[in-house]
Coordinates of C-alpha atoms in Angstrom, one line a residue:
Chain A
X11 CA 106.1 114.1 63.3
X12 CA 106.2 118.0 63.2
X13 CA 103.9 120.3 66.1
X14 CA 101.4 122.5 65.1
X15 CA 100.9 125.3 67.5
X16 CA 98.1 127.0 68.3
X17 CA 97.3 130.8 66.4
X18 CA 97.1 131.3 70.7
X19 CA 100.3 129.7 70.5
X20 CA 102.3 130.9 67.5
X21 CA 101.0 135.1 68.2
X22 CA 102.9 134.2 72.3
X23 CA 105.7 133.3 70.7
X24 CA 105.9 136.0 68.1
X25 CA 106.7 138.2 70.9
X26 CA 110.6 136.6 70.8
X27 CA 111.2 138.4 67.0
X28 CA 111.1 141.5 69.3
X29 CA 113.6 141.4 71.3
X30 CA 117.6 140.2 70.3
X31 CA 119.2 137.1 70.9
X32 CA 120.4 137.3 74.0
X33 CA 117.2 138.1 76.2
X34 CA 115.3 134.8 74.2
X35 CA 118.5 133.0 75.6
X36 CA 117.4 134.9 78.7
X37 CA 114.1 133.4 77.9
X38 CA 115.5 129.5 77.8
X39 CA 117.5 129.8 80.1
X40 CA 113.3 130.4 82.6
X41 CA 112.2 128.4 81.1
X42 CA 113.5 125.8 81.8
X43 CA 114.6 126.7 85.3
X44 CA 111.0 127.0 85.8
X45 CA 110.7 122.9 85.0
X46 CA 112.8 121.6 87.8
X47 CA 112.4 123.5 90.3
X48 CA 108.2 125.9 89.7
X49 CA 107.4 128.9 87.9
X50 CA 108.9 132.2 89.6
X51 CA 106.5 135.1 88.8
X52 CA 108.0 137.5 90.4
X53 CA 110.5 137.1 88.0
X54 CA 107.7 138.0 84.7
X55 CA 107.7 141.4 86.9
X56 CA 111.2 142.0 86.9
X57 CA 112.3 141.2 82.8
X58 CA 108.8 143.4 82.6
X59 CA 109.9 147.2 83.7
X60 CA 113.7 146.1 81.8
X61 CA 112.4 145.2 78.7
X62 CA 108.9 147.8 79.3
X63 CA 106.2 146.0 78.2
X64 CA 103.9 144.1 80.0
X65 CA 104.3 141.4 82.6
X66 CA 101.2 139.5 81.4
X67 CA 103.2 139.6 77.8
X68 CA 106.4 138.1 79.6
X69 CA 104.4 135.5 80.5
X70 CA 102.9 134.0 77.5
X71 CA 106.6 134.6 75.7
X72 CA 108.2 132.1 78.4
X73 CA 104.9 129.8 78.6
X74 CA 104.8 129.7 74.7
X75 CA 108.2 128.8 75.1
X76 CA 109.0 125.9 77.7
X77 CA 105.3 124.5 75.4
X78 CA 107.8 124.4 72.7
X79 CA 111.0 123.3 74.3
X80 CA 108.4 120.7 76.6
X81 CA 106.7 119.7 73.3
X82 CA 109.9 118.0 71.1
X83 CA 111.7 116.5 74.2
X84 CA 108.0 114.7 75.0
X85 CA 108.0 113.8 71.5
X86 CA 111.2 112.8 70.6
X87 CA 111.5 115.2 67.7
X88 CA 114.3 115.2 65.1
X89 CA 115.8 118.7 64.8
X90 CA 114.9 118.4 60.8
X91 CA 111.3 118.4 62.3
X92 CA 111.7 120.4 65.0
X93 CA 113.2 123.3 62.0
X94 CA 110.4 122.7 59.9
X95 CA 108.0 122.9 62.6
X96 CA 109.0 126.2 64.1
X97 CA 109.4 127.7 59.9
X98 CA 106.5 128.2 60.7
X99 CA 106.1 131.4 62.6
X100 CA 108.4 133.4 60.1
X101 CA 111.2 133.6 62.8
X102 CA 114.8 135.0 61.5
X103 CA 117.6 132.5 60.7
X104 CA 119.5 134.1 63.9
X105 CA 116.3 133.4 65.9
X106 CA 115.4 129.9 64.5
X107 CA 119.2 128.3 64.8
X108 CA 118.6 129.9 68.7
X109 CA 115.5 127.9 69.6
X110 CA 116.9 124.6 68.1
X111 CA 120.1 125.3 69.7
X112 CA 117.7 125.8 73.5
X113 CA 115.8 122.3 72.3
X114 CA 119.6 120.8 71.4
X115 CA 121.6 121.5 74.6
X116 CA 117.9 120.7 77.1
X117 CA 116.0 117.1 75.9
X118 CA 117.8 115.7 77.6
X119 CA 117.0 116.8 81.8
X120 CA 113.7 118.2 80.1
X121 CA 113.2 114.3 78.8
X122 CA 113.8 113.3 83.0
X123 CA 111.6 115.6 84.2
X124 CA 108.9 114.8 82.5
X125 CA 110.0 111.0 82.5
X126 CA 109.4 112.5 86.9
X127 CA 105.3 112.2 86.2
X128 CA 104.6 108.6 85.5
X129 CA 102.7 106.4 87.6
X130 CA 105.5 104.9 90.2
X131 CA 105.5 101.7 92.6
X132 CA 108.5 102.4 95.4
X133 CA 111.8 102.0 93.3
X134 CA 114.9 99.9 94.4
X135 CA 117.9 102.7 96.0
X136 CA 120.1 99.5 98.4
X137 CA 120.5 97.1 101.1
X138 CA 122.2 95.9 103.9
X139 CA 122.6 93.1 105.0
X140 CA 123.7 90.2 108.1
X141 CA 124.0 87.6 108.7
X142 CA 122.6 85.8 112.4
X143 CA 122.5 82.6 114.2
X144 CA 119.4 82.5 116.2
X145 CA 121.5 80.9 120.1
X146 CA 117.8 80.1 122.2
X147 CA 114.4 82.0 122.6
X148 CA 111.8 81.8 125.9
X149 CA 110.9 78.7 124.5
X150 CA 113.7 76.1 123.7
X151 CA 116.9 76.2 124.9
X152 CA 120.7 75.6 122.3
X153 CA 119.6 75.9 118.5
X154 CA 122.2 76.9 115.6
X155 CA 118.9 78.2 113.5
X156 CA 120.7 81.0 111.1
X157 CA 118.9 84.1 109.4
X158 CA 119.7 86.8 106.8
X159 CA 118.7 89.9 107.7
X160 CA 118.5 92.3 105.3
X161 CA 117.6 96.1 105.3
X162 CA 115.8 96.8 101.9
X163 CA 115.9 101.0 100.7
X164 CA 113.4 102.0 98.9
X165 CA 112.2 105.8 97.2
X166 CA 109.3 106.9 96.7
X167 CA 108.3 110.1 95.0
X168 CA 111.4 111.5 97.1
X169 CA 110.4 110.3 100.6
X170 CA 112.7 107.0 101.6
X171 CA 111.5 103.4 103.1
X172 CA 113.3 101.3 104.5
X173 CA 111.8 98.0 105.5
X174 CA 113.8 95.4 107.5
X175 CA 113.4 91.7 105.9
X176 CA 114.3 88.3 107.5
X177 CA 115.0 84.8 105.8
X178 CA 116.3 81.0 106.1
X179 CA 119.4 80.4 104.0
X180 CA 117.3 77.9 101.9
X181 CA 115.0 80.9 100.9
X182 CA 118.1 83.7 100.2
X183 CA 119.4 80.7 97.7
X184 CA 115.8 80.4 96.1
X185 CA 115.9 83.8 95.4
X186 CA 118.4 84.6 93.9
X187 CA 118.5 81.8 91.8
X188 CA 114.5 83.1 90.5
X189 CA 115.7 86.6 90.2
X190 CA 119.1 85.4 88.4
X191 CA 116.9 83.5 85.8
X192 CA 114.9 87.2 85.7
X193 CA 118.5 88.6 84.6
X194 CA 119.0 86.4 82.5
X195 CA 115.6 86.9 80.3
X196 CA 116.7 90.3 78.7
X197 CA 119.2 88.8 77.3
X198 CA 117.1 85.6 76.0
X199 CA 116.9 86.4 71.7
X200 CA 112.7 87.1 72.4
X201 CA 113.3 89.9 74.0
X202 CA 116.2 91.0 71.8
X203 CA 114.0 91.0 68.9
X204 CA 111.3 93.5 70.8
X205 CA 114.4 96.4 72.5
X206 CA 115.5 96.0 68.5
X207 CA 111.7 95.7 66.0
X208 CA 110.0 98.0 68.7
X209 CA 111.5 101.9 68.1
Chain B
X17 CA 115.3 70.9 135.2
X18 CA 113.8 72.3 137.9
X19 CA 109.8 72.7 138.6
X20 CA 106.9 74.1 140.5
X21 CA 105.5 72.2 143.6
X22 CA 101.3 71.2 141.9
X23 CA 103.7 70.3 138.7
X24 CA 105.7 67.7 140.8
X25 CA 103.0 66.9 143.5
X26 CA 101.1 65.7 139.7
X27 CA 103.9 63.7 138.1
X28 CA 104.0 61.8 142.0
X29 CA 99.9 61.7 141.5
X30 CA 100.2 59.8 138.1
X31 CA 103.5 58.1 139.5
X32 CA 101.2 56.3 142.3
X33 CA 100.0 52.7 140.0
X34 CA 96.9 52.7 143.5
X35 CA 95.4 55.8 141.8
X36 CA 97.1 55.7 138.0
X37 CA 96.8 51.8 136.7
X38 CA 99.4 50.4 133.8
X39 CA 97.7 51.6 131.3
X40 CA 95.7 54.5 132.6
X41 CA 99.1 55.2 132.8
X42 CA 100.4 54.9 129.7
X43 CA 96.8 56.0 128.0
X44 CA 97.3 59.7 129.4
X45 CA 101.2 59.9 128.9
X46 CA 99.9 59.3 125.2
X47 CA 97.4 62.6 125.6
X48 CA 99.5 64.6 127.3
X49 CA 101.7 64.0 123.8
X50 CA 99.4 64.2 121.5
X51 CA 97.9 67.6 123.3
X52 CA 101.2 69.1 122.5
X53 CA 102.3 68.1 119.2
X54 CA 99.0 68.8 117.5
X55 CA 97.8 71.0 116.2
X56 CA 94.3 69.7 115.9
X57 CA 94.2 67.3 119.3
X58 CA 91.2 68.7 121.9
X59 CA 88.8 68.0 124.4
X60 CA 87.9 64.7 124.2
X61 CA 91.0 62.7 124.3
X62 CA 91.0 62.9 128.3
X63 CA 87.3 60.2 127.3
X64 CA 89.4 57.2 127.1
X65 CA 87.1 54.8 128.8
X66 CA 90.1 53.1 131.0
X67 CA 90.1 57.0 132.5
X68 CA 87.2 57.0 133.5
X69 CA 86.8 55.9 136.7
X70 CA 89.3 58.9 138.2
X71 CA 88.5 61.6 139.6
X72 CA 88.0 64.3 136.7
X73 CA 90.1 67.2 138.9
X74 CA 92.4 64.8 139.8
X75 CA 92.9 63.5 136.4
X76 CA 93.6 67.4 135.2
X77 CA 96.5 67.9 136.9
X78 CA 97.8 65.3 135.6
X79 CA 97.6 65.9 132.6
X80 CA 98.6 69.9 132.7
X81 CA 102.0 68.1 135.2
X82 CA 102.8 65.7 132.8
X83 CA 102.6 68.1 129.7
X84 CA 105.1 70.7 132.1
X85 CA 107.6 68.2 132.2
X86 CA 107.7 67.1 128.9
X87 CA 107.4 70.8 128.1
X88 CA 110.9 71.7 130.0
X89 CA 112.6 68.5 128.9
X90 CA 112.0 70.1 124.9
X91 CA 113.0 73.7 126.0
X92 CA 116.8 71.8 127.5
X93 CA 117.0 69.5 125.7
X94 CA 116.8 67.0 128.1
X95 CA 118.6 63.5 127.7
X96 CA 117.4 60.6 128.8
X97 CA 119.5 59.6 132.3
X98 CA 117.8 63.9 134.0
X99 CA 114.9 63.2 132.7
X100 CA 115.0 59.3 134.7
X101 CA 116.9 61.4 137.6
X102 CA 114.0 64.6 137.6
X103 CA 110.9 61.0 137.3
X104 CA 112.4 58.8 140.2
X105 CA 112.6 61.6 142.8
X106 CA 108.5 61.9 142.1
X107 CA 108.6 58.3 143.3
X108 CA 107.8 57.1 139.3
X109 CA 109.4 53.0 139.1
X110 CA 112.2 51.6 135.8
X111 CA 108.9 50.7 133.8
X112 CA 107.1 54.1 133.8
X113 CA 110.8 55.9 133.6
X114 CA 111.2 53.9 130.2
X115 CA 107.9 54.0 128.8
X116 CA 108.2 57.9 129.6
X117 CA 111.3 58.2 127.5
X118 CA 110.5 55.9 124.8
X119 CA 107.4 58.1 123.9
X120 CA 110.1 60.8 124.8
X121 CA 112.9 59.8 122.5
X122 CA 109.4 59.6 119.9
X123 CA 108.5 63.3 120.1
X124 CA 111.8 64.1 120.4
X125 CA 112.3 65.5 116.8
X126 CA 108.5 67.4 116.7
X127 CA 108.8 69.0 120.1
X128 CA 111.8 70.5 118.7
X129 CA 110.6 72.3 115.6
X130 CA 107.7 73.0 117.0
X131 CA 109.1 75.3 120.6
X132 CA 111.4 76.1 118.2
X133 CA 109.1 78.3 115.9
X134 CA 107.0 80.0 119.0
X135 CA 108.5 83.3 119.3
X136 CA 109.1 86.9 117.2
X137 CA 111.1 87.7 114.2
X138 CA 111.5 90.6 111.7
X139 CA 108.9 89.8 109.0
X140 CA 109.2 86.0 106.4
X141 CA 110.5 86.9 103.0
X142 CA 109.0 83.2 101.7
X143 CA 108.8 83.7 97.7
X144 CA 109.9 86.4 94.9
X145 CA 107.7 86.8 92.2
X146 CA 109.4 89.3 89.1
X147 CA 107.5 91.3 85.7
X148 CA 110.6 92.5 83.3
X149 CA 108.8 95.0 81.4
X150 CA 109.5 97.0 78.4
X151 CA 108.4 100.7 78.3
X152 CA 107.6 102.9 75.3
X153 CA 105.8 105.9 77.0
X154 CA 103.8 107.9 78.7
X155 CA 101.7 109.9 78.8
X156 CA 104.1 113.2 79.7
X157 CA 107.4 111.7 78.3
X158 CA 106.9 109.6 74.2
X159 CA 109.6 107.3 73.3
X160 CA 111.1 106.2 76.5
X161 CA 112.4 102.6 75.6
X162 CA 113.9 101.1 78.4
X163 CA 113.5 97.6 80.1
X164 CA 112.4 97.0 83.8
X165 CA 111.6 95.3 86.2
X166 CA 108.4 94.8 88.7
X167 CA 109.9 92.3 92.0
X168 CA 107.2 91.1 95.2
X169 CA 108.7 90.0 97.7
X170 CA 105.6 87.6 99.6
X171 CA 106.3 88.2 103.1
X172 CA 104.4 87.0 105.9
X173 CA 105.1 87.8 109.6
X174 CA 105.9 85.8 113.4
X175 CA 102.6 83.8 113.2
X176 CA 102.2 83.0 109.4
X177 CA 99.9 84.8 108.8
X178 CA 100.6 86.6 105.7
X179 CA 101.0 90.3 105.5
X180 CA 101.2 92.9 102.9
X181 CA 104.2 92.0 100.6
X182 CA 106.4 94.4 99.1
X183 CA 107.2 95.0 96.1
X184 CA 109.4 97.9 94.4
X185 CA 110.5 98.4 90.7
X186 CA 113.4 98.1 89.6
X187 CA 116.7 99.1 86.0
X188 CA 118.9 96.4 85.3
X189 CA 121.2 97.4 86.7
X190 CA 119.8 98.0 89.7
X191 CA 118.6 93.6 90.3
X192 CA 122.1 93.3 89.8
X193 CA 122.7 95.4 93.0
X194 CA 120.4 93.6 94.3
X195 CA 121.2 89.9 93.3
X196 CA 124.9 90.7 94.5
X197 CA 124.4 92.2 97.3
X198 CA 121.5 88.3 98.2
X199 CA 125.4 86.7 96.7
X200 CA 127.6 88.1 99.1
X201 CA 125.1 87.0 102.4
X202 CA 125.1 83.6 100.6
X203 CA 128.4 83.9 100.4
X204 CA 129.4 84.3 103.5
X205 CA 127.2 82.0 105.0
X206 CA 128.3 79.6 103.1
X207 CA 132.0 80.6 105.3
X208 CA 130.4 80.6 108.0
X209 CA 129.1 76.5 107.7
X210 CA 133.2 75.8 107.4
X211 CA 134.2 76.8 110.0

């Protein structure tokens, strides 16, 4: 699958031919940093002064590069497809190689950042448990009532929540049995076939 | 067992065969037990023909006294001799004591279950459901290709009312961790029960 670049996009990336490869590498680093932490317009101004161009041009260059890297990472395009997509820009051999390297080096991290954008439910973080035996209450003395109290830690969008829950021994065994069945499902022929065939 | 003056005087009236004939005593005793143990019981039970000639205020007093006595006995898991002694002090005759103890013995287990279920506790897990999915892509990321589980714990609060369930997603490794920890808890329960 090839990346289709718009005219505007090609124009923005055109700026990269006018600087040397160290600068392109630097732009690449800035692009990934912006993906990690968000954009910082001051960086554009600093670079604009050093290279003696307007900060708009710098911004377009970095954004063009960012789009190239994220689209490639999102679609998980192969090396060959990436090279072919970039060929249409008419860059030098050296610049093409540099862009490919930038793509391959950062693809995994960019994909991991993109996966954070998906709709999500609270996810499991960890579990602590405690065994209790209730001996008496206001309404009944001389009891022996075992219970398991758990503290479930969940993550949701960088907030950690905890839930305190309790269960009795019979339900605990039932939970274990049900969830072991769930774990076993991935090993069934049906699931294996699906995993093998969806690529 | 220590009960208030109000209860003691109610029991003494109940013991008095001038106020309560043997059949009236039997009916009131059964009514007292039923009103505690049967969630659907209502006031109609005190309308039994055998109790008609007794003053309603007295009836209510004795019914309340009997019910309180039953609850106290249940709360402390009192044995037959404790109950007998107490009823003797309230001037019950042998026969009425026997009747009370027999009725109590019959209903003891149900009573304990009801008393034991009163109280607060953290949200109680009653069941679990799960879903296995294979993620293919999102609008931001294609070819994700990984399995994920969605686990829902059905939860009740202490009044046995249902509460919104606790749901979470997890990977296979995380689910293995979760189940592993639950199994540790179960193992430790088993060891504790053998001590």
